């Protein structure tokens, strides 16, 4: 599939069936994360695949709102960045999340980014501390986001290139 077609098709999908994500599709999504470029090629990110119902339910409480759908996800990939390896963990984690989100779309798997960094849980605890506690992750690992994944409950309409706001592109010319 042409990359632009995948980009047009890509949407944030938050409602999933109870079906299992096929193993080959999951592998491709993880490969996309592993292939994401990183500053100085330091590769600070690890990918923690969560499929325990209990853990997914706990993770769905990691924010005051907009993380609830994790409860019904088939799997979640928590991107865990080692800050002792790189200072560009935000950028590296974000690129990996975006690569996996795109690959999921290409594989007809629904996915949605759940922002963890800079967010708070219901109790006022930082979402990062909450997730670290649920999954038993050390403090020097930072968590920018989680990718929720599942077989889409229904088709979410993609974008049309004609509808994209091209006014946001500017050209700086010498003359
Ligand atoms: C950095 C980032 C953080 C996001 N965090 C959340 C989130 O916590 N919960 C959520 O439901 N969607 C989240 N999203 C998805 C956006 O809401 C979504 O991309 C946006 O509304 C556009 O919709 P689309 O992805 O279907 O094009 C996030 C997306 C990005 C890029």
Short mmCIF file of C-alpha atoms and ligand atoms in Angstrom, two decimals:
data_model
loop_
_atom_site.label_atom_id
_atom_site.label_comp_id
_atom_site.label_asym_id
_atom_site.label_seq_id
_atom_site.Cartn_x
_atom_site.Cartn_y
_atom_site.Cartn_z
CA UNK A 1 0.00 0.00 0.00
CA UNK A 2 1.27 3.47 -0.90
CA UNK A 3 2.45 5.32 2.23
CA UNK A 4 0.22 8.33 1.52
CA UNK A 5 -2.78 5.99 1.25
CA UNK A 6 -1.94 4.56 4.68
CA UNK A 7 -1.68 8.11 6.04
CA UNK A 8 -5.09 8.99 4.60
CA UNK A 9 -6.61 5.82 6.02
CA UNK A 10 -5.06 6.27 9.50
CA UNK A 11 -7.48 7.36 12.21
CA UNK A 12 -7.50 7.08 15.99
CA UNK A 13 -9.65 4.04 16.70
CA UNK A 14 -10.98 3.66 20.24
CA UNK A 15 -13.63 0.94 19.89
CA UNK A 16 -12.61 -2.64 19.34
CA UNK A 17 -14.17 -6.08 18.93
CA UNK A 18 -13.22 -8.89 21.32
CA UNK A 19 -11.17 -10.56 18.59
CA UNK A 20 -7.52 -11.34 19.06
CA UNK A 21 -5.04 -9.35 16.95
CA UNK A 22 -3.34 -11.91 14.64
CA UNK A 23 0.24 -12.61 15.72
CA UNK A 24 1.77 -11.66 12.33
CA UNK A 25 0.05 -8.26 12.46
CA UNK A 26 1.24 -7.64 15.99
CA UNK A 27 4.78 -8.56 14.95
CA UNK A 28 4.70 -6.06 12.09
CA UNK A 29 3.48 -3.31 14.43
CA UNK A 30 6.33 -4.05 16.84
CA UNK A 31 8.83 -4.17 13.99
CA UNK A 32 7.69 -0.66 13.01
CA UNK A 33 8.49 0.53 16.54
CA UNK A 34 11.89 -1.17 16.48
CA UNK A 35 12.67 0.43 13.10
CA UNK A 36 11.85 3.98 14.21
CA UNK A 37 14.85 6.31 14.00
CA UNK A 38 16.36 7.64 17.22
CA UNK A 39 18.70 10.52 17.96
CA UNK A 40 22.35 9.48 17.70
CA UNK A 41 20.98 5.99 17.03
CA UNK A 42 20.86 5.43 20.80
CA UNK A 43 17.62 3.39 20.69
CA UNK A 44 16.41 4.18 24.24
CA UNK A 45 12.90 2.70 23.82
CA UNK A 46 11.63 -0.70 24.85
CA UNK A 47 8.18 -1.94 23.97
CA UNK A 48 6.13 -3.58 26.70
CA UNK A 49 3.19 -5.53 25.27
CA UNK A 50 0.32 -5.79 27.73
CA UNK A 51 -2.52 -8.22 27.14
CA UNK A 52 -3.59 -9.05 30.68
CA UNK A 53 -7.22 -7.93 31.08
CA UNK A 54 -6.51 -6.92 34.65
CA UNK A 55 -3.53 -4.75 33.68
CA UNK A 56 -5.42 -3.18 30.75
CA UNK A 57 -8.25 -2.28 33.10
CA UNK A 58 -5.80 -0.66 35.52
CA UNK A 59 -4.08 1.21 32.68
CA UNK A 60 -7.47 2.55 31.55
CA UNK A 61 -7.48 4.52 34.82
CA UNK A 62 -4.11 6.10 34.17
CA UNK A 63 -5.71 9.44 33.25
CA UNK A 64 -8.68 11.45 34.45
CA UNK A 65 -10.23 10.93 31.04
CA UNK A 66 -9.36 9.81 27.52
CA UNK A 67 -7.73 6.54 28.56
CA UNK A 68 -10.91 4.57 29.36
CA UNK A 69 -10.94 2.70 26.06
CA UNK A 70 -7.74 0.87 27.07
CA UNK A 71 -10.01 -1.38 29.13
CA UNK A 72 -11.51 -2.89 25.97
CA UNK A 73 -8.32 -2.96 23.94
CA UNK A 74 -7.01 -6.36 22.91
CA UNK A 75 -3.46 -5.23 23.66
CA UNK A 76 -1.49 -2.16 24.61
CA UNK A 77 2.10 -1.30 23.79
CA UNK A 78 3.72 0.79 26.48
CA UNK A 79 6.74 2.64 25.13
CA UNK A 80 9.32 2.70 27.90
CA UNK A 81 12.32 4.99 27.37
CA UNK A 82 15.58 4.69 29.27
CA UNK A 83 16.69 8.22 30.21
CA UNK A 84 20.17 6.95 31.10
CA UNK A 85 20.70 6.15 27.40
CA UNK A 86 19.34 9.28 25.76
CA UNK A 87 18.07 12.80 26.47
CA UNK A 88 15.77 12.75 23.44
CA UNK A 89 13.44 10.16 24.92
CA UNK A 90 10.35 12.28 24.21
CA UNK A 91 11.17 12.57 20.51
CA UNK A 92 12.32 8.95 20.17
CA UNK A 93 9.25 7.58 21.97
CA UNK A 94 6.91 9.78 19.91
CA UNK A 95 8.37 8.65 16.61
CA UNK A 96 8.11 5.00 17.65
CA UNK A 97 4.47 5.51 18.68
CA UNK A 98 3.67 7.19 15.36
CA UNK A 99 5.41 4.46 13.34
CA UNK A 100 3.45 1.73 15.17
CA UNK A 101 0.17 3.67 14.83
CA UNK A 102 0.73 3.92 11.06
CA UNK A 103 1.70 0.27 10.71
CA UNK A 104 -1.41 -0.72 12.66
CA UNK A 105 -3.53 1.24 10.15
CA UNK A 106 -1.76 -0.48 7.27
CA UNK A 107 -2.58 -3.84 8.89
CA UNK A 108 -6.28 -2.89 9.40
CA UNK A 109 -5.75 -2.87 13.15
CA UNK A 110 -7.31 -0.03 15.11
CA UNK A 111 -5.06 1.91 17.44
CA UNK A 112 -4.95 5.09 19.47
CA UNK A 113 -2.20 7.00 21.25
CA UNK A 114 -2.85 7.44 24.97
CA UNK A 115 -0.81 10.38 26.25
CA UNK A 116 0.86 9.59 29.60
CA UNK A 117 3.69 12.14 29.89
CA UNK A 118 2.50 15.45 31.48
CA UNK A 119 -0.91 13.98 32.41
CA UNK A 120 -2.49 13.12 35.76
CA UNK A 121 -4.57 10.20 37.01
CA UNK A 122 -7.90 10.66 38.83
CA UNK A 123 -6.17 10.65 42.23
CA UNK A 124 -3.88 13.51 41.14
CA UNK A 125 -0.87 11.19 40.83
CA UNK A 126 1.14 11.71 37.65
CA UNK A 127 0.02 9.29 34.94
CA UNK A 128 3.64 8.22 34.49
CA UNK A 129 4.00 7.25 38.18
CA UNK A 130 0.66 5.46 38.01
CA UNK A 131 1.69 3.39 34.96
CA UNK A 132 5.13 2.68 36.44
CA UNK A 133 3.44 1.42 39.62
CA UNK A 134 0.91 -0.79 37.77
CA UNK A 135 3.62 -2.40 35.63
CA UNK A 136 6.52 -2.35 38.09
CA UNK A 137 8.78 -0.06 36.04
CA UNK A 138 11.81 1.76 37.52
CA UNK A 139 11.85 5.57 37.88
CA UNK A 140 14.60 6.20 35.35
CA UNK A 141 12.31 4.92 32.61
CA UNK A 142 9.98 7.56 31.16
CA UNK A 143 6.67 6.88 29.49
CA UNK A 144 5.48 9.30 26.81
CA UNK A 145 2.49 7.26 25.76
CA UNK A 146 0.75 3.95 25.30
CA UNK A 147 -0.65 2.60 22.03
CA UNK A 148 -4.05 0.93 22.54
CA UNK A 149 -4.75 -1.73 19.90
CA UNK A 150 -7.59 -3.92 18.74
CA UNK A 151 -9.62 -5.13 15.81
CA UNK A 152 -11.80 -2.11 14.88
CA UNK A 153 -15.44 -2.38 15.98
CA UNK A 154 -16.48 -0.45 12.88
CA UNK A 155 -14.76 1.31 10.06
CA UNK A 156 -13.65 4.85 10.91
CA UNK A 157 -13.65 6.99 7.78
CA UNK A 158 -10.22 8.07 6.60
CA UNK A 159 -9.20 11.47 5.26
CA UNK A 160 -9.40 12.88 1.72
CA UNK A 161 -6.32 14.73 0.51
CA UNK A 162 -8.61 17.48 -0.87
CA UNK A 163 -9.82 18.26 2.68
CA UNK A 164 -6.34 18.78 4.13
CA UNK A 165 -5.65 22.41 5.14
CA UNK A 166 -2.80 23.27 2.80
CA UNK A 167 -2.72 26.87 4.13
CA UNK A 168 -0.50 25.58 6.91
CA UNK A 169 2.35 25.15 4.45
CA UNK A 170 4.51 28.23 4.00
CA UNK A 171 7.44 28.87 1.74
CA UNK A 172 10.35 31.06 2.66
CA UNK A 173 11.98 32.19 -0.56
CA UNK A 174 15.12 34.29 -1.01
CA UNK A 175 13.58 36.60 -3.63
C1 LIG B 1 0.57 13.33 21.14
C2 LIG B 1 -0.80 12.72 21.05
C3 LIG B 1 -1.49 12.43 22.21
C4 LIG B 1 -2.76 11.86 22.14
N1 LIG B 1 -3.37 11.49 23.30
C5 LIG B 1 -4.60 10.92 23.25
C6 LIG B 1 -5.21 10.45 24.44
O1 LIG B 1 -4.66 10.49 25.52
N2 LIG B 1 -6.43 9.89 24.33
C7 LIG B 1 -7.10 9.81 23.14
O2 LIG B 1 -8.23 9.31 23.13
N3 LIG B 1 -6.52 10.22 21.98
C8 LIG B 1 -5.30 10.76 22.01
N4 LIG B 1 -4.67 11.15 20.85
C9 LIG B 1 -5.36 11.01 19.55
C10 LIG B 1 -5.85 12.38 19.04
O3 LIG B 1 -6.95 12.80 19.81
C11 LIG B 1 -6.20 12.23 17.55
O4 LIG B 1 -5.04 11.92 16.83
C12 LIG B 1 -6.79 13.52 16.98
O5 LIG B 1 -8.02 13.82 17.58
C13 LIG B 1 -7.03 13.41 15.46
O6 LIG B 1 -7.85 12.30 15.15
P1 LIG B 1 -7.32 11.17 14.17
O7 LIG B 1 -6.12 10.52 14.81
O8 LIG B 1 -8.47 10.20 14.02
O9 LIG B 1 -6.93 11.81 12.88
C14 LIG B 1 -3.39 11.67 20.88
C15 LIG B 1 -2.69 11.96 19.73
C16 LIG B 1 -1.41 12.46 19.80
C17 LIG B 1 -0.65 12.72 18.51
#
